[in-house]
Tab-separated table of C-alpha atoms in Angstrom:
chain	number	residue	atom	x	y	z
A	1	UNK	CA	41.137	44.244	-25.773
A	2	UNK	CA	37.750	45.971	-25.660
A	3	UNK	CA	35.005	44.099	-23.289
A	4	UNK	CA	31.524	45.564	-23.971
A	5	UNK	CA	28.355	44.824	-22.293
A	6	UNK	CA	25.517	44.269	-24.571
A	7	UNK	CA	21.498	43.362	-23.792
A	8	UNK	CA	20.287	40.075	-25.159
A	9	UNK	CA	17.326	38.881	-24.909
A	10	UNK	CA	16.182	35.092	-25.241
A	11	UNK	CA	12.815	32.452	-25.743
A	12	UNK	CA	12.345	29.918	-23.565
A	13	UNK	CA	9.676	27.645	-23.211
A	14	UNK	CA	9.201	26.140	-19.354
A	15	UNK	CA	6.418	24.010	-18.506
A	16	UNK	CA	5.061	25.144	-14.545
A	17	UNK	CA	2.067	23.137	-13.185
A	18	UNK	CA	-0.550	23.645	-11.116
A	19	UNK	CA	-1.529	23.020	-8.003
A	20	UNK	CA	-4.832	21.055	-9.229
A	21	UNK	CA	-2.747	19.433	-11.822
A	22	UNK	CA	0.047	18.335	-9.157
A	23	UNK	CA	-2.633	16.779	-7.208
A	24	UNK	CA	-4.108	15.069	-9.665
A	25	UNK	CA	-1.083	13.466	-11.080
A	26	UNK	CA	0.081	12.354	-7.687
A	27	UNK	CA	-4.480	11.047	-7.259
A	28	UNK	CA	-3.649	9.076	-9.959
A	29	UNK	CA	-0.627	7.095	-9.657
A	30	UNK	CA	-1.183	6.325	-6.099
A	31	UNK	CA	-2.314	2.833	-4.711
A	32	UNK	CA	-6.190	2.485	-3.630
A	33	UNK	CA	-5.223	2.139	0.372
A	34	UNK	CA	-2.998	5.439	0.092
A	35	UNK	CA	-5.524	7.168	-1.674
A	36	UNK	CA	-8.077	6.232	1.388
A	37	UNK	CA	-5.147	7.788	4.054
A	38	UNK	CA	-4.807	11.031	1.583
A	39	UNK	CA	-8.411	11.638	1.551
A	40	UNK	CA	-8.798	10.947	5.377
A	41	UNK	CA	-5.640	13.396	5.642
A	42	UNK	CA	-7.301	15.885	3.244
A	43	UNK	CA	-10.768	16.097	5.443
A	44	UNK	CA	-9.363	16.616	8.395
A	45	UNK	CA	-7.756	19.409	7.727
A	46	UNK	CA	-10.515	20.891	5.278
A	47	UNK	CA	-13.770	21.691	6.906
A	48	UNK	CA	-15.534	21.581	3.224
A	49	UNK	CA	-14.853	18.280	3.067
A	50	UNK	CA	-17.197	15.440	4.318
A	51	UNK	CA	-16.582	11.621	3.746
A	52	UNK	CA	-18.688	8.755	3.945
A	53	UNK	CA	-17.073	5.442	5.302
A	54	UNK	CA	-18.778	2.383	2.875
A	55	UNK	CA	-21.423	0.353	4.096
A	56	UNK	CA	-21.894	2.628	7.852
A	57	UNK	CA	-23.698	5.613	6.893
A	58	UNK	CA	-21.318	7.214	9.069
A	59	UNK	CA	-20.932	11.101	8.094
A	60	UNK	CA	-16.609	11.872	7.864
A	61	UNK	CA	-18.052	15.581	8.835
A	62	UNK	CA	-16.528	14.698	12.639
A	63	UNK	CA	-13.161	15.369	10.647
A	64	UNK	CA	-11.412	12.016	11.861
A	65	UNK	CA	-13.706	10.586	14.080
A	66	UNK	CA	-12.835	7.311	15.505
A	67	UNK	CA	-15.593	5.659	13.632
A	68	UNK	CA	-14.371	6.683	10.389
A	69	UNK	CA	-11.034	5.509	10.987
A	70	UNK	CA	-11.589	2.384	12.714
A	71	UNK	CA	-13.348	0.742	9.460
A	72	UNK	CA	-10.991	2.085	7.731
A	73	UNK	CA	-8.473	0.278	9.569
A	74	UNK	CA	-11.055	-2.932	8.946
A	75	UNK	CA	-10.856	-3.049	5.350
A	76	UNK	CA	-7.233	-2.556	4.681
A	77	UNK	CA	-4.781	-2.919	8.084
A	78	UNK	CA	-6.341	-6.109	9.968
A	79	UNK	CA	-3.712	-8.577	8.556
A	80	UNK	CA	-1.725	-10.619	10.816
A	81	UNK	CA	2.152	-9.664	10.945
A	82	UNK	CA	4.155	-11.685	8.747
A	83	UNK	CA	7.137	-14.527	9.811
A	84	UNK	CA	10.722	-13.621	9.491
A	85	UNK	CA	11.161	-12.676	5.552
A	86	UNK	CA	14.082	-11.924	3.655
A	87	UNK	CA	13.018	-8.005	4.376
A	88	UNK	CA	12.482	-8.320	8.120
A	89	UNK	CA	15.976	-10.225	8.675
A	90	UNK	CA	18.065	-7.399	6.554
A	91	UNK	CA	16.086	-4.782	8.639
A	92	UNK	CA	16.724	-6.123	11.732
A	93	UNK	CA	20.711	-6.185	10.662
A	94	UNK	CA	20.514	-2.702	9.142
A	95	UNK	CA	19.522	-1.271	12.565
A	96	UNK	CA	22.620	-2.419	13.940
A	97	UNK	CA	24.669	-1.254	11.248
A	98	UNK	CA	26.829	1.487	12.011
A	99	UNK	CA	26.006	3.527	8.902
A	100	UNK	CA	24.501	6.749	8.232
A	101	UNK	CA	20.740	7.568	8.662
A	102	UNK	CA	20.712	8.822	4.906
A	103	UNK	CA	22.157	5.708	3.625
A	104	UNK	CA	20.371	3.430	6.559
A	105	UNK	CA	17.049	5.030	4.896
A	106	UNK	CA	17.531	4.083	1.203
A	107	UNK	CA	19.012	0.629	2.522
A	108	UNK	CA	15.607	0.192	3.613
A	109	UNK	CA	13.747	0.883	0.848
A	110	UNK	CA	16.084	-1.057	-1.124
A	111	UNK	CA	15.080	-3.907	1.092
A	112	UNK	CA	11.508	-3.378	0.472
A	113	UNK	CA	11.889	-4.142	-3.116
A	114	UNK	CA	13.787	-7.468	-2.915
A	115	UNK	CA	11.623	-10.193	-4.403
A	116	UNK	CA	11.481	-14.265	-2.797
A	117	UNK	CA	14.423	-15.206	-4.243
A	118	UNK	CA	16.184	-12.197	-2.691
A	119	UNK	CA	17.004	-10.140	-5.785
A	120	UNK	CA	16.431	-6.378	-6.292
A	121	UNK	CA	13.562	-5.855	-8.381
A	122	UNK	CA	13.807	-2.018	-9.484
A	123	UNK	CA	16.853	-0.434	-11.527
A	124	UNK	CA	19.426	1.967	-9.800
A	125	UNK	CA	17.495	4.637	-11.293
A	126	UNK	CA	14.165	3.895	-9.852
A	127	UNK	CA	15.670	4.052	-6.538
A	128	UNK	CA	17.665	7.342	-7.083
A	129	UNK	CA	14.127	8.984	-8.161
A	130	UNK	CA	12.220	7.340	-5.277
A	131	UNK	CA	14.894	8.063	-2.577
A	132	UNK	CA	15.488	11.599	-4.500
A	133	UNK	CA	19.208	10.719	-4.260
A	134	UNK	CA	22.678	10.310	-6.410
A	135	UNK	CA	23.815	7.073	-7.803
A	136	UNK	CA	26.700	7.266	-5.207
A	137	UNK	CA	24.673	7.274	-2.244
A	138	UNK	CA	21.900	4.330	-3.711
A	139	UNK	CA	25.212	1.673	-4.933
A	140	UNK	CA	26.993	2.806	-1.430
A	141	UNK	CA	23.349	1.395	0.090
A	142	UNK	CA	23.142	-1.615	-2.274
A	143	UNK	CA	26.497	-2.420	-1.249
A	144	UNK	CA	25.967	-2.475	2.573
A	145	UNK	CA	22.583	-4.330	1.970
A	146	UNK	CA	25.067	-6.721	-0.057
A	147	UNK	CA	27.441	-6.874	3.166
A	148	UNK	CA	24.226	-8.802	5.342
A	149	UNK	CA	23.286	-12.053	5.660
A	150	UNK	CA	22.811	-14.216	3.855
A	151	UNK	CA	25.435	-13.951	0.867
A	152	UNK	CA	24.251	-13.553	-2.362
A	153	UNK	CA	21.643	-11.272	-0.931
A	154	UNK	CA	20.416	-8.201	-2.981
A	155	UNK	CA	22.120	-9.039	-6.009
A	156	UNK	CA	20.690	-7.752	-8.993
A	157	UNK	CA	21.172	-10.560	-10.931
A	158	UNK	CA	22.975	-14.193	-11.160
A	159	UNK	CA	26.419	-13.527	-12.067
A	160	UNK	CA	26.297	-10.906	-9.016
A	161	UNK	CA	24.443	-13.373	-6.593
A	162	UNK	CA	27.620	-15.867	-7.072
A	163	UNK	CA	30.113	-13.468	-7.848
A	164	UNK	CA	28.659	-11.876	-4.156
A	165	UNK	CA	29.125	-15.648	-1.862
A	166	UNK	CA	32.759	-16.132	-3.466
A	167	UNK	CA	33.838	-12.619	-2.102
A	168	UNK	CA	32.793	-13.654	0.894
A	169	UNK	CA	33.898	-17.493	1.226
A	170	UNK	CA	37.177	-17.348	3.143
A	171	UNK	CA	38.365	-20.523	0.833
A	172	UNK	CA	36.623	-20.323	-2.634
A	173	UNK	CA	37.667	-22.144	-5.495
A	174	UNK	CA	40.424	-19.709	-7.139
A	175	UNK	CA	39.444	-20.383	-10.637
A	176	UNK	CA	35.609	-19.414	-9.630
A	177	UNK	CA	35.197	-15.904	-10.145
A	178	UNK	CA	37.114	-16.185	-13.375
A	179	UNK	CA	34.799	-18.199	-14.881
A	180	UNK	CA	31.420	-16.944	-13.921
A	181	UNK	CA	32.632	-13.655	-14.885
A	182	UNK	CA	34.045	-14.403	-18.523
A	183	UNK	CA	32.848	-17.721	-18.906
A	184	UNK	CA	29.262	-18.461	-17.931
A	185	UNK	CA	28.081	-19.088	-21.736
A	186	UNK	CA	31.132	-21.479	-22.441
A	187	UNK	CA	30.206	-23.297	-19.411
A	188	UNK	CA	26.459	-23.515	-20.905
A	189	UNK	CA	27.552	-24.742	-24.095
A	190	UNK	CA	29.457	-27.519	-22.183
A	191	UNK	CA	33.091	-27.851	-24.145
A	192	UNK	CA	34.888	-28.176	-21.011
A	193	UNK	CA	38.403	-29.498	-22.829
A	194	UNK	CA	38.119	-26.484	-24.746
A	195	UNK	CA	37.751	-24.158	-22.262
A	196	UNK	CA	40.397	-25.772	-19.701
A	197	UNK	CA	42.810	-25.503	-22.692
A	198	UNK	CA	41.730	-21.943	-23.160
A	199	UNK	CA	42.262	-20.818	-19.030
A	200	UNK	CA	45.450	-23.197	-19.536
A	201	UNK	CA	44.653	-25.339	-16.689
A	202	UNK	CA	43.681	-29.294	-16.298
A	203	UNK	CA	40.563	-30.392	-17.115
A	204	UNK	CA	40.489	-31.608	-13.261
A	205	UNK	CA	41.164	-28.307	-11.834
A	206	UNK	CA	37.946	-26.973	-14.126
A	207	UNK	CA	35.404	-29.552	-13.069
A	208	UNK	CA	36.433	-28.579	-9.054
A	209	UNK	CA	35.697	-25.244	-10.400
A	210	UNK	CA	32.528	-26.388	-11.955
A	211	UNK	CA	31.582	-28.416	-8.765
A	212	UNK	CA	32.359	-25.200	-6.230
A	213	UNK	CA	29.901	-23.119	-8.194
A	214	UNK	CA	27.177	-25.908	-7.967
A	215	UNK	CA	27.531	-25.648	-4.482
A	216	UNK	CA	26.370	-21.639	-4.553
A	217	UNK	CA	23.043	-20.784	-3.975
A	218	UNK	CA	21.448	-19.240	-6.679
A	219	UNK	CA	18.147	-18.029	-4.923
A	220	UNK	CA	19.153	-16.669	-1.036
A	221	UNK	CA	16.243	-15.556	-0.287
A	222	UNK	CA	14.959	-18.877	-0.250
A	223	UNK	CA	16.306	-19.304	3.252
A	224	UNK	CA	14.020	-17.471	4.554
A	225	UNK	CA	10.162	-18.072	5.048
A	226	UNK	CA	8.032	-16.598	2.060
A	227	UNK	CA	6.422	-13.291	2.486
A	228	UNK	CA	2.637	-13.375	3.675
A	229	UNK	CA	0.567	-12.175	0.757
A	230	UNK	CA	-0.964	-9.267	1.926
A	231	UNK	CA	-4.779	-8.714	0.520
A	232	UNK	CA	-4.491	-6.846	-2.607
A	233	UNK	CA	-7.741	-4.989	-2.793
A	234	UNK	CA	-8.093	-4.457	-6.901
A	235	UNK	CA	-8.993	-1.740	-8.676
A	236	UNK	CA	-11.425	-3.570	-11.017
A	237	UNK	CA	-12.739	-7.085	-11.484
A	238	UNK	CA	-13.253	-8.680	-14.961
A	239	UNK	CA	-15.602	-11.519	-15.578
A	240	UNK	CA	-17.351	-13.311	-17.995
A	241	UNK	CA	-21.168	-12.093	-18.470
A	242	UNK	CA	-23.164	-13.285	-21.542
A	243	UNK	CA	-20.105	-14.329	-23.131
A	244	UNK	CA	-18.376	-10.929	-22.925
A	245	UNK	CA	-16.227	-9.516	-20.594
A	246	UNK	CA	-17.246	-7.305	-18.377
A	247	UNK	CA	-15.542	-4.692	-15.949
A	248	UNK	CA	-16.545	-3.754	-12.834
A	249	UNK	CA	-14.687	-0.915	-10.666
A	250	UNK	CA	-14.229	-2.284	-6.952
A	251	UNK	CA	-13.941	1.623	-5.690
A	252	UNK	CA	-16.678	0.563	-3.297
A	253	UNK	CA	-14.344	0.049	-0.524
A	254	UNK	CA	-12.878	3.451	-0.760
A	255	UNK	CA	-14.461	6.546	1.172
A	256	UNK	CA	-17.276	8.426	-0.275
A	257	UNK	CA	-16.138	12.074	-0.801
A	258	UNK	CA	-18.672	15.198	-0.698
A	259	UNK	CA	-18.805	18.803	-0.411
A	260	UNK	CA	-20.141	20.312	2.914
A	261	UNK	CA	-22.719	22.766	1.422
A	262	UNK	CA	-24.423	23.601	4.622
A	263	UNK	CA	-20.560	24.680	5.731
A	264	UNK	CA	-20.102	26.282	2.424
A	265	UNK	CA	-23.516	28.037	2.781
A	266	UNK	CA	-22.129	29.690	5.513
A	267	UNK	CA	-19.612	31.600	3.464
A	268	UNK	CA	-21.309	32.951	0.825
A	269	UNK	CA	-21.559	36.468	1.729
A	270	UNK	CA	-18.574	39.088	1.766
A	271	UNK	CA	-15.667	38.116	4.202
A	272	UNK	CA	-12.972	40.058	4.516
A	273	UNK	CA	-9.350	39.792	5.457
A	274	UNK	CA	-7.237	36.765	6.374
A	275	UNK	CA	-10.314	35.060	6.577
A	276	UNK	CA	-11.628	35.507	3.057
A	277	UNK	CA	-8.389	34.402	1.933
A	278	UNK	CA	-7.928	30.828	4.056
A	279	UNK	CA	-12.012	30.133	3.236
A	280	UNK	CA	-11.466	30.918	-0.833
A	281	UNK	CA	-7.707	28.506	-0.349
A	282	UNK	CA	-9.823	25.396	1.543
A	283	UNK	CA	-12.807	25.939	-0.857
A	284	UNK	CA	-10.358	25.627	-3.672
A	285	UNK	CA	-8.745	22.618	-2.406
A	286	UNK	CA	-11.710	20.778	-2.205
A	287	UNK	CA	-13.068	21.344	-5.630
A	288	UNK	CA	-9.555	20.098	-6.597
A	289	UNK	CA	-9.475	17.330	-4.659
A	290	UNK	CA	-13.259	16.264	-6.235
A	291	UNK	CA	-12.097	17.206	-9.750
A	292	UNK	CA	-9.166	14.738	-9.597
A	293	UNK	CA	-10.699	11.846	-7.983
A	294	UNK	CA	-13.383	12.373	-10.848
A	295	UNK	CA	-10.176	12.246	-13.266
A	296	UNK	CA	-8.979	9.553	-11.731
A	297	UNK	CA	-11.530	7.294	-11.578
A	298	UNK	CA	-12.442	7.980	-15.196
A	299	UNK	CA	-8.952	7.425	-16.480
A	300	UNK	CA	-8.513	4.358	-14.850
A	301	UNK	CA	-11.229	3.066	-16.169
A	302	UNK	CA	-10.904	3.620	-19.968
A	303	UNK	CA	-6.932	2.166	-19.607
A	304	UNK	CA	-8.847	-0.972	-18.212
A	305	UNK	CA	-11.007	-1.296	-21.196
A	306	UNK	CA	-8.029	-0.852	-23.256
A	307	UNK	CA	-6.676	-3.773	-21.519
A	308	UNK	CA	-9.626	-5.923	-21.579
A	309	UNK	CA	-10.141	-5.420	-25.171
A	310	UNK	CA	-6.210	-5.977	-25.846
A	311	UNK	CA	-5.984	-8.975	-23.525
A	312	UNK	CA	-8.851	-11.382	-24.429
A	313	UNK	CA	-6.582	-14.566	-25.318
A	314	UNK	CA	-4.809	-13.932	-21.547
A	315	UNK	CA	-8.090	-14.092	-20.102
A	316	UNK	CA	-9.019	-16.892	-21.751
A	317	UNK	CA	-5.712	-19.228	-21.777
A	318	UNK	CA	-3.462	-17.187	-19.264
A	319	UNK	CA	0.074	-16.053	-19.372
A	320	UNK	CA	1.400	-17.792	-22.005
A	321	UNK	CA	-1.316	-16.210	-24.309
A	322	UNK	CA	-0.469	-12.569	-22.462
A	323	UNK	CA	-0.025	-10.339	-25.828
A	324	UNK	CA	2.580	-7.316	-25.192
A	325	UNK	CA	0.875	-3.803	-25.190
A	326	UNK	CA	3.004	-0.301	-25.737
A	327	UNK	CA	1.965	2.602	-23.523
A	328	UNK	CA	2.146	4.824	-26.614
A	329	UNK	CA	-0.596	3.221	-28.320
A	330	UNK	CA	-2.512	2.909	-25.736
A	331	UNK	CA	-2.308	6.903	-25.345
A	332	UNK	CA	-2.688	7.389	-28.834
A	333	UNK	CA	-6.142	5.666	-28.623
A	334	UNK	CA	-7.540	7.400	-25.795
A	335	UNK	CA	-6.369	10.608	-26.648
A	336	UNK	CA	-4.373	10.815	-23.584
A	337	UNK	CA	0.000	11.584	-23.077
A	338	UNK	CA	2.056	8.774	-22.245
A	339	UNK	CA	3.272	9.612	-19.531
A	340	UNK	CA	-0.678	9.680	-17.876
A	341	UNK	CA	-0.656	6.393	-19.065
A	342	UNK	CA	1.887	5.576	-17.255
A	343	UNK	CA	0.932	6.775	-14.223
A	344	UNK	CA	-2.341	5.312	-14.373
A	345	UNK	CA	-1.183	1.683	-14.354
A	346	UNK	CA	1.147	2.418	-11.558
A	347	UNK	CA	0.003	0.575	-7.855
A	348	UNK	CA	-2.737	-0.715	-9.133
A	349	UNK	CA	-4.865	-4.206	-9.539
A	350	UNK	CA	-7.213	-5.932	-11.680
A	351	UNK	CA	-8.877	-9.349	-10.555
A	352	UNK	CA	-9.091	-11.654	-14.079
A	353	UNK	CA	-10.305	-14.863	-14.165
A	354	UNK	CA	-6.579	-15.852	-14.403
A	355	UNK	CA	-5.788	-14.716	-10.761
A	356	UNK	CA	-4.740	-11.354	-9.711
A	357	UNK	CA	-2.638	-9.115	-11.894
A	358	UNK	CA	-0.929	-5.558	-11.548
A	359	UNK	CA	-1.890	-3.168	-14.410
A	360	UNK	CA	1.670	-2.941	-15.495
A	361	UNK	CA	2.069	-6.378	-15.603
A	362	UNK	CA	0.163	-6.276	-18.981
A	363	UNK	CA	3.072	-3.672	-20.649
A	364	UNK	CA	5.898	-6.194	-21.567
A	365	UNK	CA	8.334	-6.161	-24.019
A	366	UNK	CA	7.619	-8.070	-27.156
A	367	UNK	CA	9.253	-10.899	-29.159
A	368	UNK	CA	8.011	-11.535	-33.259
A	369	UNK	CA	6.465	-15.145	-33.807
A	370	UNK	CA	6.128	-16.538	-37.236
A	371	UNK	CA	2.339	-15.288	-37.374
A	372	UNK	CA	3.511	-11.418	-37.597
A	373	UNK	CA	2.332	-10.887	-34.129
A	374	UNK	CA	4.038	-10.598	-30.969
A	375	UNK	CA	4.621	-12.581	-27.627
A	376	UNK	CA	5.692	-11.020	-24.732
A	377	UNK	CA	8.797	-11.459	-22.921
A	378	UNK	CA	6.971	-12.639	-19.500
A	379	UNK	CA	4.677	-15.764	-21.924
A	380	UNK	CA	7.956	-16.781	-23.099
A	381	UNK	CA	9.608	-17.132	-19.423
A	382	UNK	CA	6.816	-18.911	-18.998
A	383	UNK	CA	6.886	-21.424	-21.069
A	384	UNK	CA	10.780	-21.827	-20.479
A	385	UNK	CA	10.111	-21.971	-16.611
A	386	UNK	CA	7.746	-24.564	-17.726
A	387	UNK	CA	10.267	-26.511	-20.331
A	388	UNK	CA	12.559	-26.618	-17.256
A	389	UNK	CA	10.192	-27.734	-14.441
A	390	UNK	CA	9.152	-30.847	-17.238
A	391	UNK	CA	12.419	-31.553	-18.324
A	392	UNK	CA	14.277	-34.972	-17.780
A	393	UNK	CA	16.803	-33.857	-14.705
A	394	UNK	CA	19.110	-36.272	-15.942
A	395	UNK	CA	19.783	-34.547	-19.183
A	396	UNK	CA	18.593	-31.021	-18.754
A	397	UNK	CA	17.699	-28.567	-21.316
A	398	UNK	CA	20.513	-26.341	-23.160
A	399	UNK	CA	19.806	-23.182	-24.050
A	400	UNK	CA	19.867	-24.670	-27.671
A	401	UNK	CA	17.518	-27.182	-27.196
A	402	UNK	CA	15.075	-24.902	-25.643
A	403	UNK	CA	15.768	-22.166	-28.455
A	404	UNK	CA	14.345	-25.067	-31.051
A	405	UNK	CA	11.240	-26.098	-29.031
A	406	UNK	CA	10.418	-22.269	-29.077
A	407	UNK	CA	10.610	-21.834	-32.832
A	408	UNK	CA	8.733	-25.055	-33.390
A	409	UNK	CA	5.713	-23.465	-31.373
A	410	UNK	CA	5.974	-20.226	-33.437
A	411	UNK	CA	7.857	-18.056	-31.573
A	412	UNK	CA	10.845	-16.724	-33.404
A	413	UNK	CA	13.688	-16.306	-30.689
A	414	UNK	CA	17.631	-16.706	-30.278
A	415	UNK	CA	19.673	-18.645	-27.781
A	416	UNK	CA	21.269	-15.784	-26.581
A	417	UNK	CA	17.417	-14.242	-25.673
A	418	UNK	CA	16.607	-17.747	-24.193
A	419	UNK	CA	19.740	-17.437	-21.960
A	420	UNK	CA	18.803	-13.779	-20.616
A	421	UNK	CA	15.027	-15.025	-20.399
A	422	UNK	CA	16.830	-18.100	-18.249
A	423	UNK	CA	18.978	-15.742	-16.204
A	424	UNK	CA	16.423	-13.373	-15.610
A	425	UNK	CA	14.211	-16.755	-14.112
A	426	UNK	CA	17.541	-17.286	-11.516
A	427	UNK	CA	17.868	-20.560	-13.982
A	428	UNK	CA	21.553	-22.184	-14.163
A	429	UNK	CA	22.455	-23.307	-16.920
A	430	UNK	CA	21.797	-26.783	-18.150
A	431	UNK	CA	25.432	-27.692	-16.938
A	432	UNK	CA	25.098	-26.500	-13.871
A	433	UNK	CA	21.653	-27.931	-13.268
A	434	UNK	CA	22.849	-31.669	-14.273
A	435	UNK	CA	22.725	-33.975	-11.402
């Protein structure tokens, strides 16, 4: 055999950002109150850089003067500390943990993201890219968040809540697991002869069954107090004026950001050396920096009219009215990529005359109604939330049942997506809420 060496050459097409581009991606999927600690950050350490606190007059040119940060600290930090939440308890048991920092770290964040019924709110995935590690080390974390009290903690959804306290009852009912594993729709649909005959057991051994899983708790976090709301600050405010909607951008509350031209005067001549070079870097910087808050601001607010313009039954009638929007076509008609988009509804807040609502919020997934038009997923929890909170607790609701009232108020749905709607809501089923 005959090796030869031979010179090939190949086309490749890599995308490489910026350093203005970088920064303003990361200017514009950031939250108002980090933005306010990255521009404090940012004129500190650049001398072109002046800020102007809202509402003081006070110059930011002392780079980090006390003043500066003090009403700062006014408008966002002076909240009282919250009770003893689901979050503070798990912390408090994580630090006596013997477990490693990495893991004790993402552990943490996982408990940041549990919601009041003490569920985990993002996907594995969102917590491998926001802990920037491997699906090993963010399930090992899960599952010694899992391990604390109370059980049932952290799950990521029902079956897992209940499937979570019978691991960890010392005497559960042995036919338990079994059937909230493989049998949780059969139990809905309430043909309990069938289904004893099926597992091959009595129908008396099936109802203990039935009556040890009543006795789970379906929501954990409930034990503990609720979180304290902290004081959203939103991004924009829409109200009625004249019988039209109108937006208004509440950036009022965020620092005032200028170029120091008497500073920048300074260096307008020829400066050579190491100096030239750091004055031309900072200089730089800070036309970046102004460039994508400019960016930011004005992106923002064209998604916002989007949504306003999208979103006028919502405002009206409120969430059962909410109409699902696709971040495609919303970057289609502003000319924009999706993935700016995106980022643009991410962390932030828009005050309705429905109540306070994050800009995501208004992205749902959508299900057909008989009109040709669609209702999103989070108006049709709604109104099954709603057909369980007015239902006769005597004779609940089945899945069924609740599938019919749907379609006879337009909404053109299946059992089976009423019974992941229900799950999704922490609902049991209508056998398992029977009193």
């Amino acid at each position: 055999m005959i090796l030869k060496l031979a010179a090939e050459a190949t086309q490749t097409t890599q995308l490489n950002l910026t350093p203005q581009l970088k920064q303003s991606i990361f200017i514009l999927q950031i939250a108002s109150d980090e933005l306010v600690d990255f521009i404090q950050n940012k004129a500190t350490d650049n001398p072109f850089l002046d800020i102007e606190w809202p509402s003081t007059g006070i110059n930011g040119s002392n780079k980090g003067g006390t003043a500066g940060i003090d009403h700062k600290d006014r408008w966002l930090n002076n909240l009282s500390r919250p009770g003893e939440t689901a979050e503070t308890a798990l912390l408090a048991q994580l630090r006596l943990a013997n477990i490693p920092k990495s893991t004790l770290a993402i552990a943490q964040y996982l408990a940041g993201n549990l919601n009041e019924s003490g569920y985990l709110e993002i996907s594995v995935d969102e917590a491998l890219a926001a802990c920037h590690a491997d699906e090993k080390e963010v399930l090992y974390a899960l599952a010694c968040l899992q391990s604390l009290e109370p059980a049932g903690i952290a799950a990521r959804d029902l079956k897992e809540c209940l499937l979570l306290q019978i691991q960890r009852d010392s005497s559960p009912d042995p036919w338990a697991a079994e059937l909230i594993v493989n049998h949780m729709q059969e139990l809905a649909n309430g043909n309990r002869k069938q289904l004893a005959d099926k597992l091959d057991i009595s129908i008396d051994i099936l109802l203990d069954a039935i009556a040890y899983i009543r006795t789970l708790n379906p929501r954990p976090g409930l034990a503990f107090g609720h979180q304290q709301q902290s004081y959203i600050q939103p991004d924009a405010k829409v109200q009625k004026v004249d019988g039209e909607y109108a937006i208004t951008m509440t950036d009022a509350f965020l620092p005032k950001v200028i170029m120091n031209k008497e500073y920048r005067s300074l260096f307008t001549g020829n400066i050579s050396g190491d100096i030239s070079a750091y004055v031309r870097n900072q200089l730089q910087d800070a036309e970046q920096l102004l460039w994508g808050l400019a960016q930011r601001k004005i992106t923002l607010r064209r998604v916002i009219e989007i949504i306003v313009k999208e979103q006028n039954a919502f405002l009206e009638k409120g969430v059962s009215c909410l109409k699902p929007m696709n971040l495609k076509v919303v970057a289609a008609q502003l000319g924009l990529h999706e993935s700016t988009i995106s980022r643009a509804v991410q962390n932030k807040y828009i005050l309705t005359p429905q109540g306070v609502y994050a800009l995501k919020y208004f992205f749902p997934f959508g299900v057909s109604t008989v009109s040709g038009e669609e209702a999103s997923a989070e108006s049709i929890r709604t109104k099954i939330k709603l057909l369980v909170e007015r239902e006769d607790k005597k004779r609940p609701l089945s899945d069924q049942q609740m599938t019919d009232l749907l379609n006879k108020d337009g909404i053109q749905i299946s059992r089976r997506t009423v019974m992941k709607y229900r799950e999704e809501l922490r609902i049991l089923s209508s056998r398992l809420r029977s009193y």
